[in-house]
Amino acid sequence: MFSVFVPSDSSLKKAIVDDLGAVPDHAVWVDLVNPTAAEDKAVERLLGIAIPTREDMQEIEISSRLYIENGARYMTATLMCHSDTDMPRTTAVTFILGDHRLVTVRYDQPKPFALVEAKLARSCAPAITGEMVLMELLDAVIDRCADILERCGMEIDQVSHDIFEPESERHGHAKQYSQILISIGRKGDLTSKVRESLVSIGRVVTFLSAVVEGVKWSKDMREQLKTMQRDVASLTDHASYLSSKITFVLDAMLGVVNLEQNNIIKLFSVMAVVLMPPTLIASIYGMNFKSMPELEWAHGYPFALVLMVIAAVVPYWIFKWKKWL
């Protein structure tokens, strides 16, 4: 899909272009979503810039993600997608800035794009440029990462509460612990993806800060770039903190599970020791030798029962006295 955003009064109007015959001269943002090879070539012909392929966008080398070609600045970042679902993922998005026009190439639907589109459709600066749209997108991406980390932090706190201060009884904790382990794994995966996105955005912001030295950007935009750098650095540190906390919670969870298992094994061991003497007595009187006088005794059966009860109670009280239970 090939969308063009054109300033109109105090808003930015979006038009989905089917006929790739021309792009308005005053268009400030061209958004390519899942572009075909024909659309790539058409945009290259109309705008005079090279459009990277999906394979090019997935390169991990910094030199392949951040570079200048024919006066246009190419910046590929990794953004979060579907972070509100159980299957969050990342996607590569390329920002191409040239002649005060922004071209974005993406193969997914990151939420910041929809937010910026809605914001600029309501109101925007009269003389908006591609640089301003890019700053809006980067700011929205950073805000989105902050929101995800904030939500993830609260959910990790809840998981920690479930581990150390469970409200339910001990019975049935096996199922609860299984859900907690799954939750911890999902939070760890989400946090790592957010951190990857923040590192990528940090590189883009640093690249922009370096290239604006030779470009006449406004003082406000330069200050905004510095603010973004500080925000990315602080959010990256916070993501690292959350990763460490998730590791701690996971270790604590495994420790609690091991304690529960040890208590169960301990209970079985105590029961085996307690029942061992009564079993020995029952085995002795179950041999049925003729010379066993208790077999002919009228009170032999209750005597054997009482003896077995005493043989079971004595080890139990010894364990209690030793505080092994």
Short mmCIF file of C-alpha atoms in Angstrom, two decimals:
data_model
loop_
_atom_site.label_atom_id
_atom_site.label_comp_id
_atom_site.label_asym_id
_atom_site.label_seq_id
_atom_site.Cartn_x
_atom_site.Cartn_y
_atom_site.Cartn_z
CA MET A 1 0.00 0.00 0.00
CA PHE A 2 1.25 3.46 -0.93
CA SER A 3 0.01 6.37 1.23
CA VAL A 4 0.83 10.05 0.74
CA PHE A 5 0.38 12.71 3.43
CA VAL A 6 -0.17 16.27 2.21
CA PRO A 7 -0.48 19.40 4.40
CA SER A 8 -3.90 21.02 4.23
CA ASP A 9 -4.68 24.07 6.37
CA SER A 10 -3.78 22.98 9.93
CA SER A 11 -3.88 19.21 9.39
CA LEU A 12 -2.18 16.48 7.41
CA LYS A 13 -4.41 14.66 4.97
CA LYS A 14 -3.77 11.05 4.03
CA ALA A 15 -4.45 9.61 0.60
CA ILE A 16 -3.98 5.99 -0.43
CA VAL A 17 -2.60 6.11 -3.95
CA ASP A 18 -3.55 3.43 -6.44
CA ASP A 19 -2.28 5.18 -9.53
CA LEU A 20 1.45 5.66 -9.07
CA GLY A 21 1.69 8.17 -11.83
CA ALA A 22 2.74 11.12 -9.67
CA VAL A 23 3.39 12.29 -6.13
CA PRO A 24 2.25 15.79 -5.12
CA ASP A 25 5.17 18.19 -4.88
CA HIS A 26 4.04 19.42 -1.45
CA ALA A 27 3.70 15.90 0.00
CA VAL A 28 5.77 15.65 3.19
CA TRP A 29 5.31 11.97 4.07
CA VAL A 30 5.13 8.92 1.83
CA ASP A 31 4.26 5.75 3.76
CA LEU A 32 4.88 2.38 2.10
CA VAL A 33 3.14 -0.50 3.87
CA ASN A 34 3.92 -3.99 2.56
CA PRO A 35 5.07 -2.52 -0.77
CA THR A 36 5.33 -4.70 -3.82
CA ALA A 37 8.35 -4.67 -6.11
CA ALA A 38 6.37 -2.56 -8.59
CA GLU A 39 5.53 0.01 -5.92
CA ASP A 40 9.18 0.17 -4.84
CA LYS A 41 10.31 0.89 -8.37
CA ALA A 42 7.53 3.43 -8.92
CA VAL A 43 8.50 5.38 -5.80
CA GLU A 44 12.17 5.21 -6.77
CA ARG A 45 11.28 6.65 -10.16
CA LEU A 46 9.00 9.38 -8.78
CA LEU A 47 11.15 10.51 -5.85
CA GLY A 48 14.60 9.72 -7.18
CA ILE A 49 15.63 7.67 -4.12
CA ALA A 50 16.41 3.99 -3.69
CA ILE A 51 13.90 1.97 -1.65
CA PRO A 52 15.52 -0.83 0.37
CA THR A 53 14.08 -4.32 0.09
CA ARG A 54 12.79 -6.29 3.04
CA GLU A 55 16.02 -8.30 3.09
CA ASP A 56 18.08 -5.08 3.15
CA MET A 57 16.06 -3.79 6.09
CA GLN A 58 16.77 -6.91 8.13
CA GLU A 59 20.54 -6.52 7.96
CA ILE A 60 22.04 -6.18 11.43
CA GLU A 61 25.19 -4.24 10.47
CA ILE A 62 24.97 -0.61 11.54
CA SER A 63 26.50 0.49 8.22
CA SER A 64 23.59 -1.21 6.43
CA ARG A 65 21.00 0.46 8.66
CA LEU A 66 22.30 4.02 8.97
CA TYR A 67 23.82 5.68 5.92
CA ILE A 68 23.57 8.59 3.50
CA GLU A 69 23.05 8.01 -0.21
CA ASN A 70 22.49 10.68 -2.87
CA GLY A 71 21.75 13.28 -0.22
CA ALA A 72 19.06 11.15 1.43
CA ARG A 73 19.46 9.83 4.97
CA TYR A 74 18.53 6.16 5.41
CA MET A 75 17.70 4.99 8.94
CA THR A 76 16.37 1.52 9.74
CA ALA A 77 15.07 0.87 13.24
CA THR A 78 13.54 -2.13 15.00
CA LEU A 79 10.09 -1.32 16.40
CA MET A 80 7.67 -3.22 18.63
CA CYS A 81 4.49 -4.75 17.22
CA HIS A 82 1.53 -6.46 18.92
CA SER A 83 2.94 -5.75 22.37
CA ASP A 84 -0.57 -5.99 23.86
CA THR A 85 -0.94 -9.62 22.77
CA ASP A 86 0.62 -12.86 23.98
CA MET A 87 2.83 -12.94 20.88
CA PRO A 88 4.75 -9.63 20.69
CA ARG A 89 7.27 -9.25 17.92
CA THR A 90 9.63 -6.73 16.39
CA THR A 91 9.70 -5.41 12.85
CA ALA A 92 12.19 -3.40 10.83
CA VAL A 93 11.07 0.06 9.66
CA THR A 94 13.12 2.26 7.34
CA PHE A 95 12.97 6.06 7.50
CA ILE A 96 14.28 7.89 4.43
CA LEU A 97 14.72 11.62 4.81
CA GLY A 98 15.53 13.78 1.81
CA ASP A 99 14.46 17.16 0.38
CA HIS A 100 12.37 17.82 3.51
CA ARG A 101 10.26 14.77 2.66
CA LEU A 102 9.97 11.59 4.71
CA VAL A 103 9.52 8.14 3.22
CA THR A 104 8.79 5.22 5.52
CA VAL A 105 8.95 1.57 4.51
CA ARG A 106 7.38 -1.04 6.78
CA TYR A 107 5.91 -4.52 6.64
CA ASP A 108 3.83 -4.44 9.80
CA GLN A 109 1.59 -2.09 11.78
CA PRO A 110 3.50 -0.51 14.69
CA LYS A 111 1.06 1.39 16.89
CA PRO A 112 3.04 4.69 16.90
CA PHE A 113 2.33 5.14 13.18
CA ALA A 114 -1.42 5.07 13.73
CA LEU A 115 -1.09 7.46 16.68
CA VAL A 116 0.97 9.96 14.68
CA GLU A 117 -1.38 9.73 11.71
CA ALA A 118 -4.36 10.51 13.94
CA LYS A 119 -2.51 13.35 15.69
CA LEU A 120 -1.36 15.03 12.47
CA ALA A 121 -4.80 14.56 10.92
CA ARG A 122 -6.25 16.63 13.77
CA SER A 123 -3.64 19.37 13.83
CA CYS A 124 -0.12 20.08 12.64
CA ALA A 125 2.18 23.02 12.04
CA PRO A 126 1.33 25.09 8.93
CA ALA A 127 4.82 24.63 7.45
CA ILE A 128 5.29 21.00 8.48
CA THR A 129 8.19 19.14 6.89
CA GLY A 130 9.38 15.57 6.68
CA GLU A 131 11.85 16.25 9.47
CA MET A 132 9.00 17.26 11.78
CA VAL A 133 7.04 14.13 10.91
CA LEU A 134 10.11 12.03 11.63
CA MET A 135 10.52 13.67 15.03
CA GLU A 136 6.86 12.97 15.79
CA LEU A 137 7.28 9.32 14.85
CA LEU A 138 10.44 8.85 16.90
CA ASP A 139 8.85 10.59 19.89
CA ALA A 140 5.78 8.35 19.61
CA VAL A 141 7.97 5.24 19.40
CA ILE A 142 9.88 6.24 22.55
CA ASP A 143 6.63 7.02 24.39
CA ARG A 144 5.25 3.64 23.34
CA CYS A 145 8.34 1.85 24.66
CA ALA A 146 7.99 3.74 27.95
CA ASP A 147 4.34 2.69 28.24
CA ILE A 148 5.23 -0.95 27.60
CA LEU A 149 8.01 -0.90 30.19
CA GLU A 150 5.72 0.75 32.74
CA ARG A 151 3.04 -1.88 32.21
CA CYS A 152 5.62 -4.66 32.27
CA GLY A 153 7.05 -3.33 35.55
CA MET A 154 3.63 -3.35 37.23
CA GLU A 155 2.94 -6.89 36.03
CA ILE A 156 6.33 -8.06 37.33
CA ASP A 157 5.50 -6.52 40.72
CA GLN A 158 2.24 -8.47 40.72
CA VAL A 159 4.10 -11.67 39.87
CA SER A 160 6.53 -11.00 42.71
CA HIS A 161 3.58 -10.51 45.07
CA ASP A 162 2.07 -13.83 43.94
CA ILE A 163 5.36 -15.60 44.71
CA PHE A 164 6.24 -14.14 48.09
CA GLU A 165 2.82 -13.22 49.46
CA PRO A 166 0.32 -15.70 48.02
CA GLU A 167 -3.28 -15.03 48.99
CA SER A 168 -4.52 -18.54 48.28
CA GLU A 169 -3.88 -21.62 50.40
CA ARG A 170 -0.94 -23.84 49.71
CA HIS A 171 -3.19 -26.49 48.18
CA GLY A 172 -3.29 -26.16 44.41
CA HIS A 173 -0.16 -24.01 44.10
CA ALA A 174 1.27 -26.31 41.45
CA LYS A 175 -1.11 -24.92 38.84
CA GLN A 176 -0.57 -21.34 40.06
CA TYR A 177 3.22 -21.71 39.87
CA SER A 178 2.93 -23.02 36.32
CA GLN A 179 1.01 -19.89 35.30
CA ILE A 180 3.54 -17.69 37.09
CA LEU A 181 6.44 -19.30 35.23
CA ILE A 182 4.67 -18.72 31.90
CA SER A 183 4.01 -15.10 32.88
CA ILE A 184 7.66 -14.56 33.85
CA GLY A 185 8.81 -15.98 30.52
CA ARG A 186 6.48 -13.68 28.57
CA LYS A 187 7.58 -10.61 30.53
CA GLY A 188 11.22 -11.47 29.93
CA ASP A 189 10.63 -11.87 26.19
CA LEU A 190 8.69 -8.58 26.00
CA THR A 191 11.34 -6.68 27.96
CA SER A 192 14.16 -7.98 25.77
CA LYS A 193 12.26 -6.93 22.63
CA VAL A 194 11.62 -3.45 24.03
CA ARG A 195 15.29 -3.10 24.91
CA GLU A 196 16.25 -4.17 21.38
CA SER A 197 13.90 -1.53 19.99
CA LEU A 198 15.31 1.15 22.31
CA VAL A 199 18.89 0.37 21.31
CA SER A 200 17.88 0.62 17.65
CA ILE A 201 16.04 3.92 18.17
CA GLY A 202 19.01 5.24 20.15
CA ARG A 203 21.26 4.60 17.18
CA VAL A 204 18.86 6.44 14.87
CA VAL A 205 18.68 9.45 17.21
CA THR A 206 22.47 9.51 17.54
CA PHE A 207 22.81 9.33 13.75
CA LEU A 208 20.38 12.21 13.33
CA SER A 209 22.22 14.26 15.94
CA ALA A 210 25.42 13.79 13.98
CA VAL A 211 24.03 14.65 10.55
CA VAL A 212 22.10 17.75 11.66
CA GLU A 213 25.37 19.53 12.29
CA GLY A 214 25.51 20.27 8.57
CA VAL A 215 21.78 20.89 8.20
CA LYS A 216 19.83 23.98 9.16
CA TRP A 217 17.49 22.46 11.71
CA SER A 218 15.67 24.66 14.19
CA LYS A 219 16.91 25.02 17.74
CA ASP A 220 13.73 23.37 19.05
CA MET A 221 14.34 20.27 16.93
CA ARG A 222 17.95 20.04 18.10
CA GLU A 223 16.79 20.28 21.71
CA GLN A 224 14.15 17.65 21.00
CA LEU A 225 16.86 15.31 19.69
CA LYS A 226 18.88 15.79 22.87
CA THR A 227 15.79 15.08 24.95
CA MET A 228 15.17 11.91 22.95
CA GLN A 229 18.74 10.78 23.57
CA ARG A 230 18.29 11.23 27.31
CA ASP A 231 14.94 9.46 27.25
CA VAL A 232 16.31 6.51 25.29
CA ALA A 233 19.28 6.20 27.63
CA SER A 234 17.08 6.25 30.75
CA LEU A 235 14.56 3.80 29.26
CA THR A 236 17.36 1.46 28.21
CA ASP A 237 18.68 1.50 31.77
CA HIS A 238 15.17 0.83 33.05
CA ALA A 239 14.77 -2.09 30.63
CA SER A 240 18.06 -3.53 31.90
CA TYR A 241 16.80 -3.13 35.47
CA LEU A 242 13.57 -4.94 34.60
CA SER A 243 15.56 -7.73 32.96
CA SER A 244 17.59 -8.15 36.15
CA LYS A 245 14.42 -8.11 38.23
CA ILE A 246 12.83 -10.74 36.00
CA THR A 247 15.92 -12.93 36.45
CA PHE A 248 15.67 -12.49 40.24
CA VAL A 249 11.93 -13.29 40.22
CA LEU A 250 12.58 -16.37 38.08
CA ASP A 251 15.29 -17.60 40.46
CA ALA A 252 12.99 -16.95 43.43
CA MET A 253 10.17 -18.78 41.70
CA LEU A 254 12.35 -21.82 41.04
CA GLY A 255 13.56 -21.69 44.65
CA VAL A 256 9.99 -21.67 45.95
CA VAL A 257 9.08 -24.58 43.69
CA ASN A 258 12.12 -26.52 44.95
CA LEU A 259 11.10 -25.83 48.56
CA GLU A 260 7.58 -27.05 47.85
CA GLN A 261 8.93 -30.20 46.26
CA ASN A 262 11.35 -30.75 49.14
CA ASN A 263 8.49 -30.40 51.63
CA ILE A 264 6.50 -33.01 49.74
CA ILE A 265 9.45 -35.41 49.63
CA LYS A 266 10.08 -34.71 53.33
CA LEU A 267 6.47 -35.58 54.15
CA PHE A 268 6.71 -38.88 52.29
CA SER A 269 10.02 -39.65 54.00
CA VAL A 270 8.55 -39.00 57.47
CA MET A 271 5.52 -41.13 56.68
CA ALA A 272 7.76 -43.95 55.51
CA VAL A 273 9.83 -43.82 58.73
CA VAL A 274 6.72 -43.56 60.93
CA LEU A 275 5.05 -46.55 59.27
CA MET A 276 8.18 -48.69 59.18
CA PRO A 277 7.99 -50.03 62.83
CA PRO A 278 4.26 -50.92 62.59
CA THR A 279 4.98 -52.68 59.31
CA LEU A 280 7.79 -54.62 60.98
CA ILE A 281 5.49 -55.70 63.83
CA ALA A 282 2.75 -56.71 61.39
CA SER A 283 5.29 -58.71 59.37
CA ILE A 284 6.51 -60.56 62.49
CA TYR A 285 3.03 -61.60 63.53
CA GLY A 286 2.15 -62.50 59.99
CA MET A 287 4.72 -65.33 59.84
CA ASN A 288 2.31 -67.84 61.55
CA PHE A 289 4.90 -69.99 63.26
CA LYS A 290 3.42 -72.63 65.63
CA SER A 291 5.68 -71.62 68.53
CA MET A 292 4.38 -68.01 68.65
CA PRO A 293 2.46 -67.87 71.98
CA GLU A 294 0.62 -64.63 71.01
CA LEU A 295 -1.33 -66.52 68.35
CA GLU A 296 -3.18 -68.50 71.04
CA TRP A 297 -3.59 -65.49 73.32
CA ALA A 298 -7.13 -64.07 73.58
CA HIS A 299 -5.84 -60.48 73.70
CA GLY A 300 -3.10 -61.01 71.11
CA TYR A 301 -4.87 -59.10 68.30
CA PRO A 302 -5.56 -55.86 70.30
CA PHE A 303 -2.07 -56.14 71.80
CA ALA A 304 -0.53 -56.19 68.32
CA LEU A 305 -2.66 -53.19 67.24
CA VAL A 306 -1.68 -51.15 70.30
CA LEU A 307 1.96 -52.10 69.80
CA MET A 308 1.82 -50.90 66.17
CA VAL A 309 0.21 -47.58 67.17
CA ILE A 310 2.89 -47.00 69.81
CA ALA A 311 5.61 -47.90 67.29
CA ALA A 312 4.18 -45.25 64.92
CA VAL A 313 3.62 -42.49 67.51
CA VAL A 314 7.08 -42.72 69.10
CA PRO A 315 9.04 -41.82 65.88
CA TYR A 316 6.55 -39.03 65.16
CA TRP A 317 7.11 -37.42 68.57
CA ILE A 318 10.86 -37.82 68.18
CA PHE A 319 10.68 -35.88 64.88
CA LYS A 320 8.58 -33.19 66.55
CA TRP A 321 11.03 -32.94 69.46
CA LYS A 322 13.97 -32.64 67.05
CA LYS A 323 11.95 -29.98 65.11
CA TRP A 324 12.33 -31.91 61.89
CA LEU A 325 8.65 -31.38 61.11
#
